[in-house]
Coordinates of C-alpha atoms and ligand atoms in Angstrom, one line a residue:
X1 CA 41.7 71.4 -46.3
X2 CA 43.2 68.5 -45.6
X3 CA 44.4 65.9 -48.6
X4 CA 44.9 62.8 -47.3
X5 CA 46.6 60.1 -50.0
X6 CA 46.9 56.4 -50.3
X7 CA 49.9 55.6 -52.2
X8 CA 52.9 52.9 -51.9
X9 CA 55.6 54.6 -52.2
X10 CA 58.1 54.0 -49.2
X11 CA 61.2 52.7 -50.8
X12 CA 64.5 55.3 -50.4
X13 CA 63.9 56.9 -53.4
X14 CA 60.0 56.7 -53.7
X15 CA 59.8 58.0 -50.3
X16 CA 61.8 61.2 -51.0
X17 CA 59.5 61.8 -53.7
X18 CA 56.4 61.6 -52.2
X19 CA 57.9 64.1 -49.9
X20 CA 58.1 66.4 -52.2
X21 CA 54.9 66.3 -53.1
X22 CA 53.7 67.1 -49.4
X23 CA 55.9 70.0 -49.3
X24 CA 54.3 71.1 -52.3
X25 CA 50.6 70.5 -50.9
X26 CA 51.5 72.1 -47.5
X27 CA 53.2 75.1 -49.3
X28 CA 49.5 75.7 -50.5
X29 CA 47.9 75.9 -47.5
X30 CA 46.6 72.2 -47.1
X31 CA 47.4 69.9 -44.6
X32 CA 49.3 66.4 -46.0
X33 CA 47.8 63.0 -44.5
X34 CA 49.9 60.5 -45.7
X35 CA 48.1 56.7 -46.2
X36 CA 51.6 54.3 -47.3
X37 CA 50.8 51.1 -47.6
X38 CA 54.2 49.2 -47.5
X39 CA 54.8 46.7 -50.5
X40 CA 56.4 47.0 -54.1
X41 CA 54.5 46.8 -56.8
X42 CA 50.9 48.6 -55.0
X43 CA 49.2 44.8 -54.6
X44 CA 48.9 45.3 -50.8
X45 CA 47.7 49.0 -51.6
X46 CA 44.9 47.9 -53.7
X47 CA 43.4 45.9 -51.5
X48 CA 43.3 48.3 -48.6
X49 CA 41.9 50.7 -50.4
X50 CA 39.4 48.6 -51.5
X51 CA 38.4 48.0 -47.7
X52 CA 38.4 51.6 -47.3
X53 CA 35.6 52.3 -49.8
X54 CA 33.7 49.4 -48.8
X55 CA 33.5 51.3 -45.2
X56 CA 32.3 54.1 -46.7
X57 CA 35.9 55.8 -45.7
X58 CA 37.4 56.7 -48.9
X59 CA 40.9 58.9 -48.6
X60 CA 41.1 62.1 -51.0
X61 CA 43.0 60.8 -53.4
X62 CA 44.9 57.2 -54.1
X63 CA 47.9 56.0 -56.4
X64 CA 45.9 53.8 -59.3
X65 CA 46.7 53.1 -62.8
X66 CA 45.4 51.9 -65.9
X67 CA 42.2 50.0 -66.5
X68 CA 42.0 50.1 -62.9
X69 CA 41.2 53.8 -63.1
X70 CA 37.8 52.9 -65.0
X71 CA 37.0 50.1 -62.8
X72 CA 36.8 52.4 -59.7
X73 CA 34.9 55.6 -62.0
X74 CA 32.0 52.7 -62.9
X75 CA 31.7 52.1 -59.5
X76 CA 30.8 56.0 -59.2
X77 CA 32.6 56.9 -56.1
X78 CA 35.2 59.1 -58.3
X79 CA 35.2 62.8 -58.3
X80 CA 35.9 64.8 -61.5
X81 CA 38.4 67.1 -62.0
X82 CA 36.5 68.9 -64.9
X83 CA 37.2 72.4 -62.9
X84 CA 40.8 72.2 -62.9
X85 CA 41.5 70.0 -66.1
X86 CA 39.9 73.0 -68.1
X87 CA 41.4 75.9 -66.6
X88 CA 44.6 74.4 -67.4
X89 CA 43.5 73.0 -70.5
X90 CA 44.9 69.1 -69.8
X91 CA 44.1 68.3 -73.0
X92 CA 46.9 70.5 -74.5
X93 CA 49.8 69.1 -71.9
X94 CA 48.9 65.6 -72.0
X95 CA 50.0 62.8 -74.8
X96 CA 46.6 61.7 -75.9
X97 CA 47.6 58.1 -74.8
X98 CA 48.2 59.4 -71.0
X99 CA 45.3 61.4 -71.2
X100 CA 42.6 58.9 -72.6
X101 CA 44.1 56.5 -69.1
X102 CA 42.8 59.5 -67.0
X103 CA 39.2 60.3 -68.7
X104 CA 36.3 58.5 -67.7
X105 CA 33.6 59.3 -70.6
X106 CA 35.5 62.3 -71.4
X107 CA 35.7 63.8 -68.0
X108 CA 39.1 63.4 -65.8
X109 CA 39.2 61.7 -63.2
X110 CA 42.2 61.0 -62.4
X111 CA 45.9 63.4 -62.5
X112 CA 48.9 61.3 -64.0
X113 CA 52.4 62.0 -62.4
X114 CA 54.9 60.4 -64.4
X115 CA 56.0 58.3 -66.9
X116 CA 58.2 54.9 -66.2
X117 CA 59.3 53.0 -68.2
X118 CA 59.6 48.8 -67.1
X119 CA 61.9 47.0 -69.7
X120 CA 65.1 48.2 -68.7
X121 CA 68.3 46.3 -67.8
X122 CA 70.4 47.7 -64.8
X123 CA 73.9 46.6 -65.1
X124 CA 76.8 47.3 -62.9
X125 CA 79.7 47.8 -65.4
X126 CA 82.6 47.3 -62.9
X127 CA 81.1 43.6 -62.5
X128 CA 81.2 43.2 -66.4
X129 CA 84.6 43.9 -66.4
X130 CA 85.9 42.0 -63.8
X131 CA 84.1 39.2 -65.6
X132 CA 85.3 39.9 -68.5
X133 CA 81.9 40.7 -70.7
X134 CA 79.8 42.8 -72.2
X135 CA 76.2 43.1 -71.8
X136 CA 73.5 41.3 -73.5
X137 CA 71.7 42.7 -76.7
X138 CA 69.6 39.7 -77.4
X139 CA 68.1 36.8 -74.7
X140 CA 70.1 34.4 -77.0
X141 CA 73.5 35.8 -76.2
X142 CA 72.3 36.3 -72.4
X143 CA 73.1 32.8 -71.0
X144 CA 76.6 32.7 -71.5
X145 CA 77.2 35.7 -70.6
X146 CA 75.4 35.3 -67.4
X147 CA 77.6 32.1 -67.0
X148 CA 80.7 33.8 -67.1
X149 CA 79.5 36.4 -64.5
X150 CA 79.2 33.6 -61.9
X151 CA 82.4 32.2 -62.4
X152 CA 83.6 35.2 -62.0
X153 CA 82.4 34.8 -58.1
X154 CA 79.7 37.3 -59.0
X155 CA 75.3 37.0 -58.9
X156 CA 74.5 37.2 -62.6
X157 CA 70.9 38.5 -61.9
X158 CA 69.5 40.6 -58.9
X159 CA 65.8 39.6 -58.2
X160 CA 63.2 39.8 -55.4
X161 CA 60.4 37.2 -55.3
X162 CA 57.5 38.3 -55.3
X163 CA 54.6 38.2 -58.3
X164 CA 54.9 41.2 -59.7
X165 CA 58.6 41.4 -59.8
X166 CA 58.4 37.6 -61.7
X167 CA 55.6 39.3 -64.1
X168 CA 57.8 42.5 -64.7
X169 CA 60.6 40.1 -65.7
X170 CA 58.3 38.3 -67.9
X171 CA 57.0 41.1 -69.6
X172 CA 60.4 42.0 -71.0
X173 CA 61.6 39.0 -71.8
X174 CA 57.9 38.1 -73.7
X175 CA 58.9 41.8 -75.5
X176 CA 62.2 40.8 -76.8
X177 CA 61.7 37.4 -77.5
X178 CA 58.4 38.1 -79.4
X179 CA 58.7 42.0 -80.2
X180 CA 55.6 44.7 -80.2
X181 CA 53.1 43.5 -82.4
X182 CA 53.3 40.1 -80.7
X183 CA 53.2 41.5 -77.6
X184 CA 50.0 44.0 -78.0
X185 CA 48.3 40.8 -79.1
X186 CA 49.3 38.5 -76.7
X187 CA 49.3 40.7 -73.4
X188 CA 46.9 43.6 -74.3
X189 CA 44.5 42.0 -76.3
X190 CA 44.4 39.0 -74.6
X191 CA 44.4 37.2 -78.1
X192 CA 44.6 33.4 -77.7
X193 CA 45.9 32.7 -80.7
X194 CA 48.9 35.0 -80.0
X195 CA 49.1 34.0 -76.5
X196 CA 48.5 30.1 -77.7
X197 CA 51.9 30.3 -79.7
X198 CA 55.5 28.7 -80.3
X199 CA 56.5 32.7 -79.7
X200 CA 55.0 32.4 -76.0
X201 CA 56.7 28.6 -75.3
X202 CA 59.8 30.4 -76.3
X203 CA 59.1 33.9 -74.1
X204 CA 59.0 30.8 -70.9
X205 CA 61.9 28.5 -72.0
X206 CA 63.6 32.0 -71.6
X207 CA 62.3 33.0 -68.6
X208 CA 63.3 29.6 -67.1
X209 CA 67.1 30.4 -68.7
X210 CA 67.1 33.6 -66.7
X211 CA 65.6 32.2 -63.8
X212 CA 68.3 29.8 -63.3
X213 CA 70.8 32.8 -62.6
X214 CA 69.3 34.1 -60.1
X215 CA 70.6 33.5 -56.7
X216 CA 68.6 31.0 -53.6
X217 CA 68.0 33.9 -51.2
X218 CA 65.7 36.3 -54.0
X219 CA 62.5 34.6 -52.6
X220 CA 60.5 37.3 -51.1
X221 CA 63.2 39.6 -51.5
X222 CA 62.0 43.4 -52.2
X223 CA 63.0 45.1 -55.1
X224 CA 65.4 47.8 -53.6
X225 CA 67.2 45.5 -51.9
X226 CA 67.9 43.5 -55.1
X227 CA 68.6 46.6 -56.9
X228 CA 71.2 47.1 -54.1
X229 CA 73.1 44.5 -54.5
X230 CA 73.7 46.0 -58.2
X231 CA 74.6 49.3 -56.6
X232 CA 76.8 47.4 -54.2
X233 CA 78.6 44.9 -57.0
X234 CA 77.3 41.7 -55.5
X235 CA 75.4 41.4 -58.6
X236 CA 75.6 42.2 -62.7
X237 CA 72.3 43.2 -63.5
X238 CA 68.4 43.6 -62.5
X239 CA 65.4 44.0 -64.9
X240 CA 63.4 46.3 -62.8
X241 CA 61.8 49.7 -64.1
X242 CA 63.4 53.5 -63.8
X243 CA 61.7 53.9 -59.7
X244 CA 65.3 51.6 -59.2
X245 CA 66.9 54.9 -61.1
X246 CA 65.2 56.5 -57.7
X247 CA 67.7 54.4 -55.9
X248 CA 70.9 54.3 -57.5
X249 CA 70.1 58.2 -57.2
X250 CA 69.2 58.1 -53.1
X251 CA 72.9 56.3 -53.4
X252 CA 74.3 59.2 -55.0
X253 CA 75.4 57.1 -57.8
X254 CA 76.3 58.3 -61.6
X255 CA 74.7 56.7 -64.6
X256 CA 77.1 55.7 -67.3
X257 CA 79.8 55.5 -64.4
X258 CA 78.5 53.3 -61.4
X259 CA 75.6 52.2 -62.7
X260 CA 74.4 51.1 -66.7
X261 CA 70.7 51.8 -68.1
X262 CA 70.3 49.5 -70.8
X263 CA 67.2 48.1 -72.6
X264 CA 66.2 44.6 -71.3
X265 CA 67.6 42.5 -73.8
X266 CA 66.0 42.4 -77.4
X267 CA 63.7 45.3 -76.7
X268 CA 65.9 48.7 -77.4
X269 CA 63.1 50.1 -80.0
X270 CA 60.2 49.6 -77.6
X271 CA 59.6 51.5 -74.5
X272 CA 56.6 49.5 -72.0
X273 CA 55.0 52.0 -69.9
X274 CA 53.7 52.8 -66.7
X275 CA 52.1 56.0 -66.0
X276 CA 51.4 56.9 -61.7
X277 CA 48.1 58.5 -61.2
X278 CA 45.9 59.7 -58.7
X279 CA 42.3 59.1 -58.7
X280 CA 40.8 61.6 -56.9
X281 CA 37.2 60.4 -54.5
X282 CA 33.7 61.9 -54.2
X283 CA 34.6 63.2 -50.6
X284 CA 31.6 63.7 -48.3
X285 CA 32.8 67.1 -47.2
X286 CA 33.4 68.1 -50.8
X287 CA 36.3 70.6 -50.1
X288 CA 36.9 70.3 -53.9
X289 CA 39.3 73.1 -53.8
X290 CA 42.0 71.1 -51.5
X291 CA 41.3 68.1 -54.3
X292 CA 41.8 70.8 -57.0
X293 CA 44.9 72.1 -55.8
X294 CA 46.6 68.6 -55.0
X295 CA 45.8 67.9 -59.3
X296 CA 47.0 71.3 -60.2
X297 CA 50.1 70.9 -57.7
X298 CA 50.8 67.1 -59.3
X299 CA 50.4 68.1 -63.0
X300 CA 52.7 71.5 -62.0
X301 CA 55.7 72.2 -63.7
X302 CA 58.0 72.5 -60.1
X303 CA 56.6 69.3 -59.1
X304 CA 57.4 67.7 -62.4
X305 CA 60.8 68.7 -62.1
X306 CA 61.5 67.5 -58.7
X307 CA 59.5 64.9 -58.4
X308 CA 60.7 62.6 -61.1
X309 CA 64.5 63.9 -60.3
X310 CA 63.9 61.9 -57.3
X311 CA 61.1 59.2 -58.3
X312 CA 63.3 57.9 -61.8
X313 CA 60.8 58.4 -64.2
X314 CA 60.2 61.3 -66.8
X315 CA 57.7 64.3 -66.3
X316 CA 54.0 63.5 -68.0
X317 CA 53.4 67.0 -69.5
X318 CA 54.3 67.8 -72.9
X319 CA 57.9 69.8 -73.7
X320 CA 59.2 69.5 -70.4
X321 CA 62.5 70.7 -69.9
X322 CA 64.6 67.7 -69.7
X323 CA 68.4 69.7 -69.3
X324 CA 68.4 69.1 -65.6
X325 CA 67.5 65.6 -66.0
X326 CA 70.3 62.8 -66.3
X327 CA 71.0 60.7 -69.0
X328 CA 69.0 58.0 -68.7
X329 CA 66.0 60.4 -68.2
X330 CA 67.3 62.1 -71.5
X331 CA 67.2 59.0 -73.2
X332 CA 63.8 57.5 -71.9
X333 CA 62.2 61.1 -73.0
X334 CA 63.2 60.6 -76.3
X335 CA 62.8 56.8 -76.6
X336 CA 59.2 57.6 -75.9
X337 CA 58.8 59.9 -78.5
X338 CA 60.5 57.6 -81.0
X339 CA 59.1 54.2 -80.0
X340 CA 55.0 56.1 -80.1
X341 CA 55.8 57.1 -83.9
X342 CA 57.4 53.9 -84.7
X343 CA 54.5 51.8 -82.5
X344 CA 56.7 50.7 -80.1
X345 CA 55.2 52.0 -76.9
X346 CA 53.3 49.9 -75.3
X347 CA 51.5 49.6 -71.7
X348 CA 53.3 47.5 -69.0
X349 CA 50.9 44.8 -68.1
X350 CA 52.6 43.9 -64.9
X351 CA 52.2 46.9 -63.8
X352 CA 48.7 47.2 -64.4
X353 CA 48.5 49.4 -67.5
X354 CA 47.2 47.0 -70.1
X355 CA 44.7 44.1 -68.6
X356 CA 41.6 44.2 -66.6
X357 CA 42.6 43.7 -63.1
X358 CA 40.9 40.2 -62.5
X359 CA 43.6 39.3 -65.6
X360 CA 45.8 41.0 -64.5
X361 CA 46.1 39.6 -61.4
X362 CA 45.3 36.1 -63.1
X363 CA 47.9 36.2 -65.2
X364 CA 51.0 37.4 -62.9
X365 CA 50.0 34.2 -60.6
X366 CA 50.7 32.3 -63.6
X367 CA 53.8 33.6 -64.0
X368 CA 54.9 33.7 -60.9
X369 CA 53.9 29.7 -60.2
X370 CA 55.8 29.1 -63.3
X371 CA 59.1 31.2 -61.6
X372 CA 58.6 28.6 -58.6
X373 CA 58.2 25.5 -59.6
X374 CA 59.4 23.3 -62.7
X375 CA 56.1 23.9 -64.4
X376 CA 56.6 22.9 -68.3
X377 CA 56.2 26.0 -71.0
X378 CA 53.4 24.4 -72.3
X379 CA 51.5 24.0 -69.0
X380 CA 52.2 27.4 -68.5
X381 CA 50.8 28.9 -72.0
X382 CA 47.9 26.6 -71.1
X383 CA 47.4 28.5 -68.1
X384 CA 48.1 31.8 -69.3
X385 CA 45.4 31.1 -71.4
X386 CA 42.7 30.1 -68.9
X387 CA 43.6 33.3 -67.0
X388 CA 43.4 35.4 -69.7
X389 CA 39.6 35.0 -69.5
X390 CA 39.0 36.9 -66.5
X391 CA 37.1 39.7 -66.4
Ligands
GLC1 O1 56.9 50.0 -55.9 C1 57.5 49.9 -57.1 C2 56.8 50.6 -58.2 O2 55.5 50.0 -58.4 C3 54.7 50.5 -59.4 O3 55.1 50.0 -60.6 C4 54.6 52.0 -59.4 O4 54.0 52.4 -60.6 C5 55.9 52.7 -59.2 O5 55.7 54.0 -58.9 C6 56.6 52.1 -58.0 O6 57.8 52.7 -57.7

């Protein structure tokens, strides 16, 4: 049959992973119909597909995460995948905290593909030591650190933009300024009393710090092309999450030698999130066995392997393999492992793992007018508070 998906993946590195899912998919028989919708981040995605189910037009499948994934399953245009999740017994390959994101009252209906994780800290190391530094541990010793990088002729922090990029900056700095508990209250629980705090003034007097070294051209700048200009050593560092791995890997670069994974600053025993999934559509012609065999292909050990080689992030399933992976994999599969015993994992709410998506979407708008304009912390915390109410 043919699978036609809606995804956003068209970045170097996310494009040569989605390509090897429609190998995959045509090496079964099926025939690929690829839906891209350009734009970081999966906004402009969201809301075409939105138009598409409107019109009665749904594709087979279509990249969504999170809450999201129970917003679209009440609607009842979703598809289960009881058939294939049982054969292969999901339950048993899945972390119960991916698979409770995919079930929708128990029954799958959606197939996760990865696991990213956001707070990380890119760093070009040959721009440290020209300048002279080390990288930041902690937001406090960030500033002058950042400082010194410019003086040193250099672009202390790569950055495009746009709202989600602002909000995935935000995130980690909220994370290490205020650590996990603070931050499942504040940004998962919506709590106002934890968002209402001196611990959120100070997660936006930081974020104004690290605003101010980033350079005049980043507005509307995409995210690869900021994480290029770390690949390139125009610029130190970018907080971005592990699909910029996907590019520094398209570059053919080596990590620990070109190119630095670090933990955003002030956040090395937590690990935010961000699981890929497909939910799969109630299709009209209800060829259910191409829709079976795209979840059984995305869930697939091969696919695992190659997929997330390419895409930056670390296979979903449980006990995979990680000796052909690199060493930041290596060290994001085991940081998950350590920071979901020590309650350190948490789900990336800019990237739409932890808030209802009118929240969500609320909140990063917040964030974002903050980034661009000399709103005060306390307006801001006001704000976030307001949009922390929609539902
Ligand atoms: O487009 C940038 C990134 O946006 C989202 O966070 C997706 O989950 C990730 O797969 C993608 O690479």
């Amino acid at each position: 049959g043919t699978v036609e998906v809606l995804h956003w993946w068209t970045s170097g590195g996310e494009a040569k992973s989605a390509a090897e899912l429609k190998k995959m998919i045509e090496a079964k028989g099926h025939t690929w119909k690829d839906f891209a919708v350009a734009g970081g981040g999966g906004d402009n995605a969201m809301t075409v597909l939105k138009t598409r189910v409107v019109s009665g037009n749904p594709p087979v499948a279509a990249q969504v995460k999170g809450p999201a994934i129970q917003e679209w399953a009440a609607e009842g245009v979703l598809a289960n995948l009881d058939n294939v999740s049982k054969v292969e017994k999901w339950d048993s390959l899945l972390p119960p905290v991916v698979a409770n994101v995919m079930k929708h009252k128990g029954h799958y209906v959606a197939v996760p593909v990865n696991v990213h994780r956001v707070n990380w800290m890119w760093a070009n190391p040959e721009v440290f030591k020209k300048a002279g530094v080390q990288p930041p541990k902690s937001w406090d010793e960030f500033d002058a650190v950042a400082t010194k990088i410019e003086k040193a002729g250099f672009i202390a922090v790569a950055h495009g933009g746009q709202p989600w990029q602002d909000n995935t900056v935000f995130e980690s700095v909220a994370l290490g300024v205020g650590g996990p508990a603070y931050y499942n209250k504040a940004f998962v629980k919506l709590d106002p009393a934890a968002i209402n705090s001196p611990t959120t003034i100070k997660a936006f007097d930081t974020l104004r710090m690290v605003r101010k070294h980033m350079d005049k051209d980043m507005p509307g700048r995409d995210w690869n092309l900021a994480t290029s200009m770390v690949i390139n050593g125009k610029a130190a560092m970018q907080f971005m999450g592990d699909w910029a791995k996907g590019e520094f890997a398209a570059a053919g670069k080596v990590p620990g030698k070109d190119y630095l994974c670090l933990a955003a600053p002030g956040t090395a025993n937590a690990f935010t999130f961000n699981i890929d999934s497909f939910i799969v559509f109630a299709q009209k012609n209800k060829d259910m066995k191409a829709t079976g065999d795209f979840a059984s292909t995305v869930l697939s050990t091969p696919f695992q392997e190659v997929f997330n080689q390419n895409k930056g992030s670390i296979p979903v399933r449980l006990g995979h393999d990680m000796s052909k992976f690199d060493d930041c994999a290596k060290k994001s599969a085991s940081d998950f492992v350590a920071s979901n015993k020590s309650g350190g994992l948490v789900p990336s709410f800019a990237h739409q793992m932890a808030q209802p998506s009118a929240a969500q979407g609320a909140i990063q708008d917040v964030v974002s007018s903050f980034m661009n304009s000399n709103m005060s912390s306390k307006e801001a915390v006001a704000k976030l508070l307001e949009a922390a109410k929609k539902r």
